[in-house]
Coordinates of C-alpha atoms in Angstrom, one line a residue:
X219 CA 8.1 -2.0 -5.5
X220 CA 9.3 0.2 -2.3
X221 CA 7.8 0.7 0.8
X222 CA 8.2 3.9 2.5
X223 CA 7.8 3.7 6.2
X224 CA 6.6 7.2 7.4
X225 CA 5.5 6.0 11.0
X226 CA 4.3 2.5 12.5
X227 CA 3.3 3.2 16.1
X228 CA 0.0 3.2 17.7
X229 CA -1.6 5.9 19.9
X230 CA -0.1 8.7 20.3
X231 CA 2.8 10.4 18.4
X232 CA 6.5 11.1 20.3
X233 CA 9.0 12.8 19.9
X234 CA 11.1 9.8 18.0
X235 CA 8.4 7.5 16.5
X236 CA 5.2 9.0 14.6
X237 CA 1.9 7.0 14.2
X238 CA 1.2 5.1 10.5
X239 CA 1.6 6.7 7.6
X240 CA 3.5 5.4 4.6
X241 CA 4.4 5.7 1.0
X242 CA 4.1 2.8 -1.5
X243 CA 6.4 3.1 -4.5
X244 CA 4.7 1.0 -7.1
X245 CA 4.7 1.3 -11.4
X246 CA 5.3 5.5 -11.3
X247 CA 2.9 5.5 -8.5
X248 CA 3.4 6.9 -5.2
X249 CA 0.6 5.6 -2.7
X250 CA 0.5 7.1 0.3
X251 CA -1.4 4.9 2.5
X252 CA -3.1 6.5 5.9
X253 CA -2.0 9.8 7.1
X254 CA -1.3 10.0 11.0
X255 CA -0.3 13.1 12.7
X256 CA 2.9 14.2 11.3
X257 CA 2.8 12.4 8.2
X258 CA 3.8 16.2 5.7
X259 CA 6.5 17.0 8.6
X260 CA 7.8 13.0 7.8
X261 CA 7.4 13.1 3.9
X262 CA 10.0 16.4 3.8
X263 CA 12.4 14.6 6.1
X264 CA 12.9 11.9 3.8
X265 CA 12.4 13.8 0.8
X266 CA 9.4 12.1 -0.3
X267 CA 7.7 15.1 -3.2
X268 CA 3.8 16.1 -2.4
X269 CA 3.5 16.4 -6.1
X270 CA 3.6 12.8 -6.5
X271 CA 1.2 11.6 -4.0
X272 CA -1.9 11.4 -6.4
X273 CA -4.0 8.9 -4.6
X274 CA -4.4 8.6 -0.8
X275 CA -5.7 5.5 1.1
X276 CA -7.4 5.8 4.6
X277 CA -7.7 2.4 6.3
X278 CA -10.3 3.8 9.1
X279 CA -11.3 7.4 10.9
X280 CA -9.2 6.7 14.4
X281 CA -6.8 9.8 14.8
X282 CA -3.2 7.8 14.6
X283 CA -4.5 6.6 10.9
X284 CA -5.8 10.2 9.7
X285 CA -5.3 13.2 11.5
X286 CA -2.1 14.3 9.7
X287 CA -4.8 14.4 6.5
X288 CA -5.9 18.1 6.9
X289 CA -2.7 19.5 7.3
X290 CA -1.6 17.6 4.1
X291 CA -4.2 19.1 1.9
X292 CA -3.9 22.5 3.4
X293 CA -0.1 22.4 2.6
X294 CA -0.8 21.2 -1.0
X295 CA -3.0 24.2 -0.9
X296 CA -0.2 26.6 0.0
X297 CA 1.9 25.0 -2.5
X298 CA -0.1 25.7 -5.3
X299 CA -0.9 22.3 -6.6
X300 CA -3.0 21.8 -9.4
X301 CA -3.3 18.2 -9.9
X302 CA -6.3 16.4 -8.9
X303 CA -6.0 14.4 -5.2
X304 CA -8.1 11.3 -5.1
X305 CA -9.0 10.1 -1.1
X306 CA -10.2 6.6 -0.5
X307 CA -11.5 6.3 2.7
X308 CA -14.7 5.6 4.7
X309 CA -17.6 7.2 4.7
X310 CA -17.3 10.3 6.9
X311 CA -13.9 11.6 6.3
X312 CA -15.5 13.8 3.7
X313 CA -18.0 15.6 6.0
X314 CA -14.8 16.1 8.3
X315 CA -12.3 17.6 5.5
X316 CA -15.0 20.0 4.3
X317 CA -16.7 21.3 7.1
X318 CA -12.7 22.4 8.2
X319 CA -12.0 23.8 5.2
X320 CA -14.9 25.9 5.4
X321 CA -15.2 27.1 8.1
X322 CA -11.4 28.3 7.5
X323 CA -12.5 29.3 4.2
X324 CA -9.2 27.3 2.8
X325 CA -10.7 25.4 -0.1
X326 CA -8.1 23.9 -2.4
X327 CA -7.7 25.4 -6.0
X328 CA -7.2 21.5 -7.2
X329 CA -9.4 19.5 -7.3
X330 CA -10.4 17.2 -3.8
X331 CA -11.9 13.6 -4.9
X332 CA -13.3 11.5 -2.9
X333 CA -14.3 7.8 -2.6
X334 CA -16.7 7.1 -0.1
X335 CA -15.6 3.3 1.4
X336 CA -19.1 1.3 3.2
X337 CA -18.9 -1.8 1.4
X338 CA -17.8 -4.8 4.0
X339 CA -16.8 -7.0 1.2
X340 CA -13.6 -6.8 -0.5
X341 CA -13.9 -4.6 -3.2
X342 CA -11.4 -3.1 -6.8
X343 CA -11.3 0.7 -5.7
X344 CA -8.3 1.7 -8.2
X345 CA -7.2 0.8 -11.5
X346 CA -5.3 1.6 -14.5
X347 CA -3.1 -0.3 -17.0
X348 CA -0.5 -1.5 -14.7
X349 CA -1.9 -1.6 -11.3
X350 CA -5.1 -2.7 -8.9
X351 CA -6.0 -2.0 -5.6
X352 CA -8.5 -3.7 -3.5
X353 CA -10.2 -3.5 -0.1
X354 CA -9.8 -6.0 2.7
X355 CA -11.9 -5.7 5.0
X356 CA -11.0 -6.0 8.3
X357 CA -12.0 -6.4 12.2
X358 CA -11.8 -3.0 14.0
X359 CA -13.5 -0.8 16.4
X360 CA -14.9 1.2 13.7
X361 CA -15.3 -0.1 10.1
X362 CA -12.0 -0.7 8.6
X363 CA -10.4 -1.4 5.2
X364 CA -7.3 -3.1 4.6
X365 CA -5.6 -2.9 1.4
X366 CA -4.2 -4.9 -1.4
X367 CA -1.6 -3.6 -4.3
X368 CA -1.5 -5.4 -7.4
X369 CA 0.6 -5.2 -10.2
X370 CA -1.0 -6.0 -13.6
X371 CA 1.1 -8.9 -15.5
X372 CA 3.4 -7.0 -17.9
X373 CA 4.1 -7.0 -21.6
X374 CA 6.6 -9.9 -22.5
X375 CA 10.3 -9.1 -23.4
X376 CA 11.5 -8.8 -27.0
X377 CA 14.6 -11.3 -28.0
X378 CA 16.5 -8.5 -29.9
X379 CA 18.8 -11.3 -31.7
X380 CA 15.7 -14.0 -32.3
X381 CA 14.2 -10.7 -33.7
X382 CA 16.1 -9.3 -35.8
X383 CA 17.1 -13.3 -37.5
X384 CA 13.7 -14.0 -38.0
X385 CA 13.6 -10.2 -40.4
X386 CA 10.5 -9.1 -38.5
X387 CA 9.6 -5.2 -39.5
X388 CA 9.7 -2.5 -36.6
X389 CA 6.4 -1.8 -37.1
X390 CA 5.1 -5.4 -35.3
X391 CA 7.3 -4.8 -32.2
X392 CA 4.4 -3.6 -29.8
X393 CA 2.4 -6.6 -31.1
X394 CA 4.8 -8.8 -30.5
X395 CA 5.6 -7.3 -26.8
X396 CA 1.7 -7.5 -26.5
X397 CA 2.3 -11.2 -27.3
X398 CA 0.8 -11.6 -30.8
X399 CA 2.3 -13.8 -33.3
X400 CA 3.8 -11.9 -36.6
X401 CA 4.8 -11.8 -40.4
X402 CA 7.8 -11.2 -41.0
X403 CA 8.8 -9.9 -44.1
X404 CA 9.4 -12.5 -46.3
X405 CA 5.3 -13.5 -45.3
X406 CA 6.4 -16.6 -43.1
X407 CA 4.8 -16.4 -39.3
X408 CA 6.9 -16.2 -36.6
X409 CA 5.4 -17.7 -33.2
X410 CA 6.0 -15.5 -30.4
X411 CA 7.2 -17.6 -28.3
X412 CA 10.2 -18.0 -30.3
X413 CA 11.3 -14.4 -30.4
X414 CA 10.1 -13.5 -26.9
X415 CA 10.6 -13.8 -23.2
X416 CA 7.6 -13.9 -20.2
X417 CA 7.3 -10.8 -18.5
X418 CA 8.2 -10.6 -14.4
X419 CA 6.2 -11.8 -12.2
X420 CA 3.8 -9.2 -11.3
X421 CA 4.1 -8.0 -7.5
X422 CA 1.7 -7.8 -4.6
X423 CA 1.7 -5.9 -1.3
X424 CA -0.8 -6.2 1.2
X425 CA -1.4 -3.5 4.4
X426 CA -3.4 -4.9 7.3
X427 CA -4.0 -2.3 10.1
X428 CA -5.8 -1.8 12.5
X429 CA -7.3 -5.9 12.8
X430 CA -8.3 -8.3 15.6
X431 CA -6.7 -12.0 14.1
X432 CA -9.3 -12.3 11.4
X433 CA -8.7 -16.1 9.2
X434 CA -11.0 -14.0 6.5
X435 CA -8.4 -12.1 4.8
X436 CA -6.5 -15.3 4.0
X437 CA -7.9 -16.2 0.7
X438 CA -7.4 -12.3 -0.6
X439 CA -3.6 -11.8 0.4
X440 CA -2.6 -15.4 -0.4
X441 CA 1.1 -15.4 -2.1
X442 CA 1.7 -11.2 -1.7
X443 CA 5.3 -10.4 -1.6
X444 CA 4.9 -8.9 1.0
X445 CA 2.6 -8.3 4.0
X446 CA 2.2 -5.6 6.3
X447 CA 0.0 -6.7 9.2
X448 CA -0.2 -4.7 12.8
X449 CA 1.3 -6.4 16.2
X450 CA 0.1 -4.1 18.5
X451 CA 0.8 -6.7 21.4
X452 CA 3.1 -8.7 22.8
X453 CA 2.1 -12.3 24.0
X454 CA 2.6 -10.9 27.7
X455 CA -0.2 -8.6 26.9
X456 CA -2.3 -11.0 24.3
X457 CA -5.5 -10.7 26.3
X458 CA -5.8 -7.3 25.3
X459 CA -6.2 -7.6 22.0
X460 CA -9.4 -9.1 22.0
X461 CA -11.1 -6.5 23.8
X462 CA -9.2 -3.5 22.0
X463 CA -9.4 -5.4 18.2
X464 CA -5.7 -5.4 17.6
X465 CA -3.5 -8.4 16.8
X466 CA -0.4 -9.8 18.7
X467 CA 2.7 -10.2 16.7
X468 CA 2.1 -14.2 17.1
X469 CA -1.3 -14.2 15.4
X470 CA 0.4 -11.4 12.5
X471 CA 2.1 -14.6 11.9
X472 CA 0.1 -17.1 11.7
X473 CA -1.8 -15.0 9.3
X474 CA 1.4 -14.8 7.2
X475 CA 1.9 -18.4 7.2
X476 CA -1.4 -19.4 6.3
X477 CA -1.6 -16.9 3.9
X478 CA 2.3 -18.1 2.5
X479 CA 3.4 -14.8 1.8
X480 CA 7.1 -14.1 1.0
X481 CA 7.6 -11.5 3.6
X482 CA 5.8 -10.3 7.0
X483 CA 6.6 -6.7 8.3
X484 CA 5.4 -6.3 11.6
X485 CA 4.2 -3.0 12.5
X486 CA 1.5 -0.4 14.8
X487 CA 3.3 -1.6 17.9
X488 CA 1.8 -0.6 21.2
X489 CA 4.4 2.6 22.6
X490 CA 4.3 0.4 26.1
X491 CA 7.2 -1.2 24.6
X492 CA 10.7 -0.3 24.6
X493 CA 12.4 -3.6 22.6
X494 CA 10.8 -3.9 19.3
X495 CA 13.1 -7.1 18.7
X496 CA 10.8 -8.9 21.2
X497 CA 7.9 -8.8 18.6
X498 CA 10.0 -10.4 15.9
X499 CA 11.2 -13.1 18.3
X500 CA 7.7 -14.1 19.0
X501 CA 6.6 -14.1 15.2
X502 CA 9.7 -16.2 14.4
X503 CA 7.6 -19.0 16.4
X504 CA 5.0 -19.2 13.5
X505 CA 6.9 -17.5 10.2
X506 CA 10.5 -17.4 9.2
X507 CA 10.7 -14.3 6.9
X508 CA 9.9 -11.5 9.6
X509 CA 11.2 -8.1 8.9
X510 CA 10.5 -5.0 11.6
X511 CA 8.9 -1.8 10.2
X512 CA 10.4 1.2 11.9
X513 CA 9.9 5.3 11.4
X514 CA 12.1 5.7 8.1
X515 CA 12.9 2.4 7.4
X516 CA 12.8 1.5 3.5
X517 CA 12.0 -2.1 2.2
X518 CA 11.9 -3.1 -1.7
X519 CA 10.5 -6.2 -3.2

């Protein structure tokens, strides 16, 4: 699993840092998960294909989380793309898209899904044979969806030697991967315990922005690998995340903690700042394993 970090900061984009947008890497997937001003210009500088990016996820309908999201489709346009492009995002995003697109008379040649997003309860929005993806809901100014990445638990691993002793035909290998016990071919059954391996661990990744501290999403991100959760505020500046629904970098983790996830990236930091190392410092309080997202920075887990 790889986390692409496109942008990370609130507001407003600047010249050097770009508001959130980024790209989740996950079983021959490429997620790209909200879509801030900027986010095509930031996908060619790190050499991220359009191509790939089959299935977009909106957290909410402020600017900094979607306003790069015309441009992208119109580009896609430009670029002749074919395959479908699934949105998930809330209700309203659609009315916006469209109404654009028509009144530039720029509709896409592929084909534009979307996935309307009103429930307030934590919902599966995604699935196919390998992964899942799930809402969290979260507490914003406007109605706002975290989300949670899943890796379905994989086939189990084939002991070539324990195999091939035990005279076991080709044909039974899939069965066996799919965790079946066998005949081999002298009739005798081979327990699949004894000829295979348990799969990896499956992975998790959770994204939690934009979000007042909110206890709630404890129970659905409990044991992710990793966690992405906004820090919009120092502790010099706490009081203003109640009254603007963000989170300091403190509460991101005590969330963490709580939640005893193996990794906290800190992230949608207000642009008042100028050291980001300060955030990290006062998250170290609560949570040990604290990592700083940053435009372009790459994690893998």
């Amino acid at each position: 699993m790889k986390l692409n970090i496109l942008g990370c900061y609130s507001a407003t984009p600047r010249t050097f840092t770009n508001p959130t947008a980024q790209v989740l890497e996950i079983k021959n997937h490429q997620f790209l998960i909200d879509c801030g001003e900027g986010t095509q210009v930031q996908l060619r500088r790190h050499k991220i294909k359009f191509n790939r990016i089959k299935h977009i996820f909106i957290s909410h309908l402020h600017g900094d989380h979607c306003f790069g999201l015309v441009g992208l489709i119109s580009t896609m346009r430009l670029l002749t793309r074919e395959a479908d492009l699934h949105i998930y995002a809330p209700k309203g995003l659609k009315e916006v898209i469209t109404l654009q697109m028509k009144l530039a008379n720029s509709w896409t040649d592929y084909q534009l899904i979307f996935h309307e997003l009103t429930n307030t309860g934590s919902e599966l929005i995604f699935e196919d044979n390998k992964v899942e993806v799930y809402t969290i809901p979260l507490d914003h100014r406007v109605y706002t969806n975290g989300f949670l990445f899943k890796e379905k638990v994989g086939e189990r691993k084939l002991d070539m030697n324990a195999v091939l002793n035990a005279d076991i035909d080709v044909a039974y290998y899939r069965k066996i991967k799919q965790g079946f016990d066998v005949l081999n071919n002298k009739g005798e059954r081979i327990k699949n315990e004894t000829i295979t391996s348990p799969p990896e661990k499956p992975k998790s990744y959770a994204f939690c922005s934009d979000t007042a501290y909110k206890e709630d999403i404890i129970p659905l991100i409990t044991g992710v690998d990793a966690l992405y959760h906004e820090s919009t505020f120092l502790e010099q500046h706490a009081l203003l995340a109640p009254k603007t629904k963000h989170s300091t970098a403190k509460e991101a983790a005590k969330i963490a903690s709580q939640a005893n996830v193996g990794k906290l990236i800190l992230g949608h930091y207000s642009t008042r700042y100028d050291d980001l190392n300060l955030f990290k410092v006062e998250a170290n309080e609560y949570f040990e394993n604290v990592e700083l997202a940053d435009d372009g920075k790459v994690f893998e887990f």
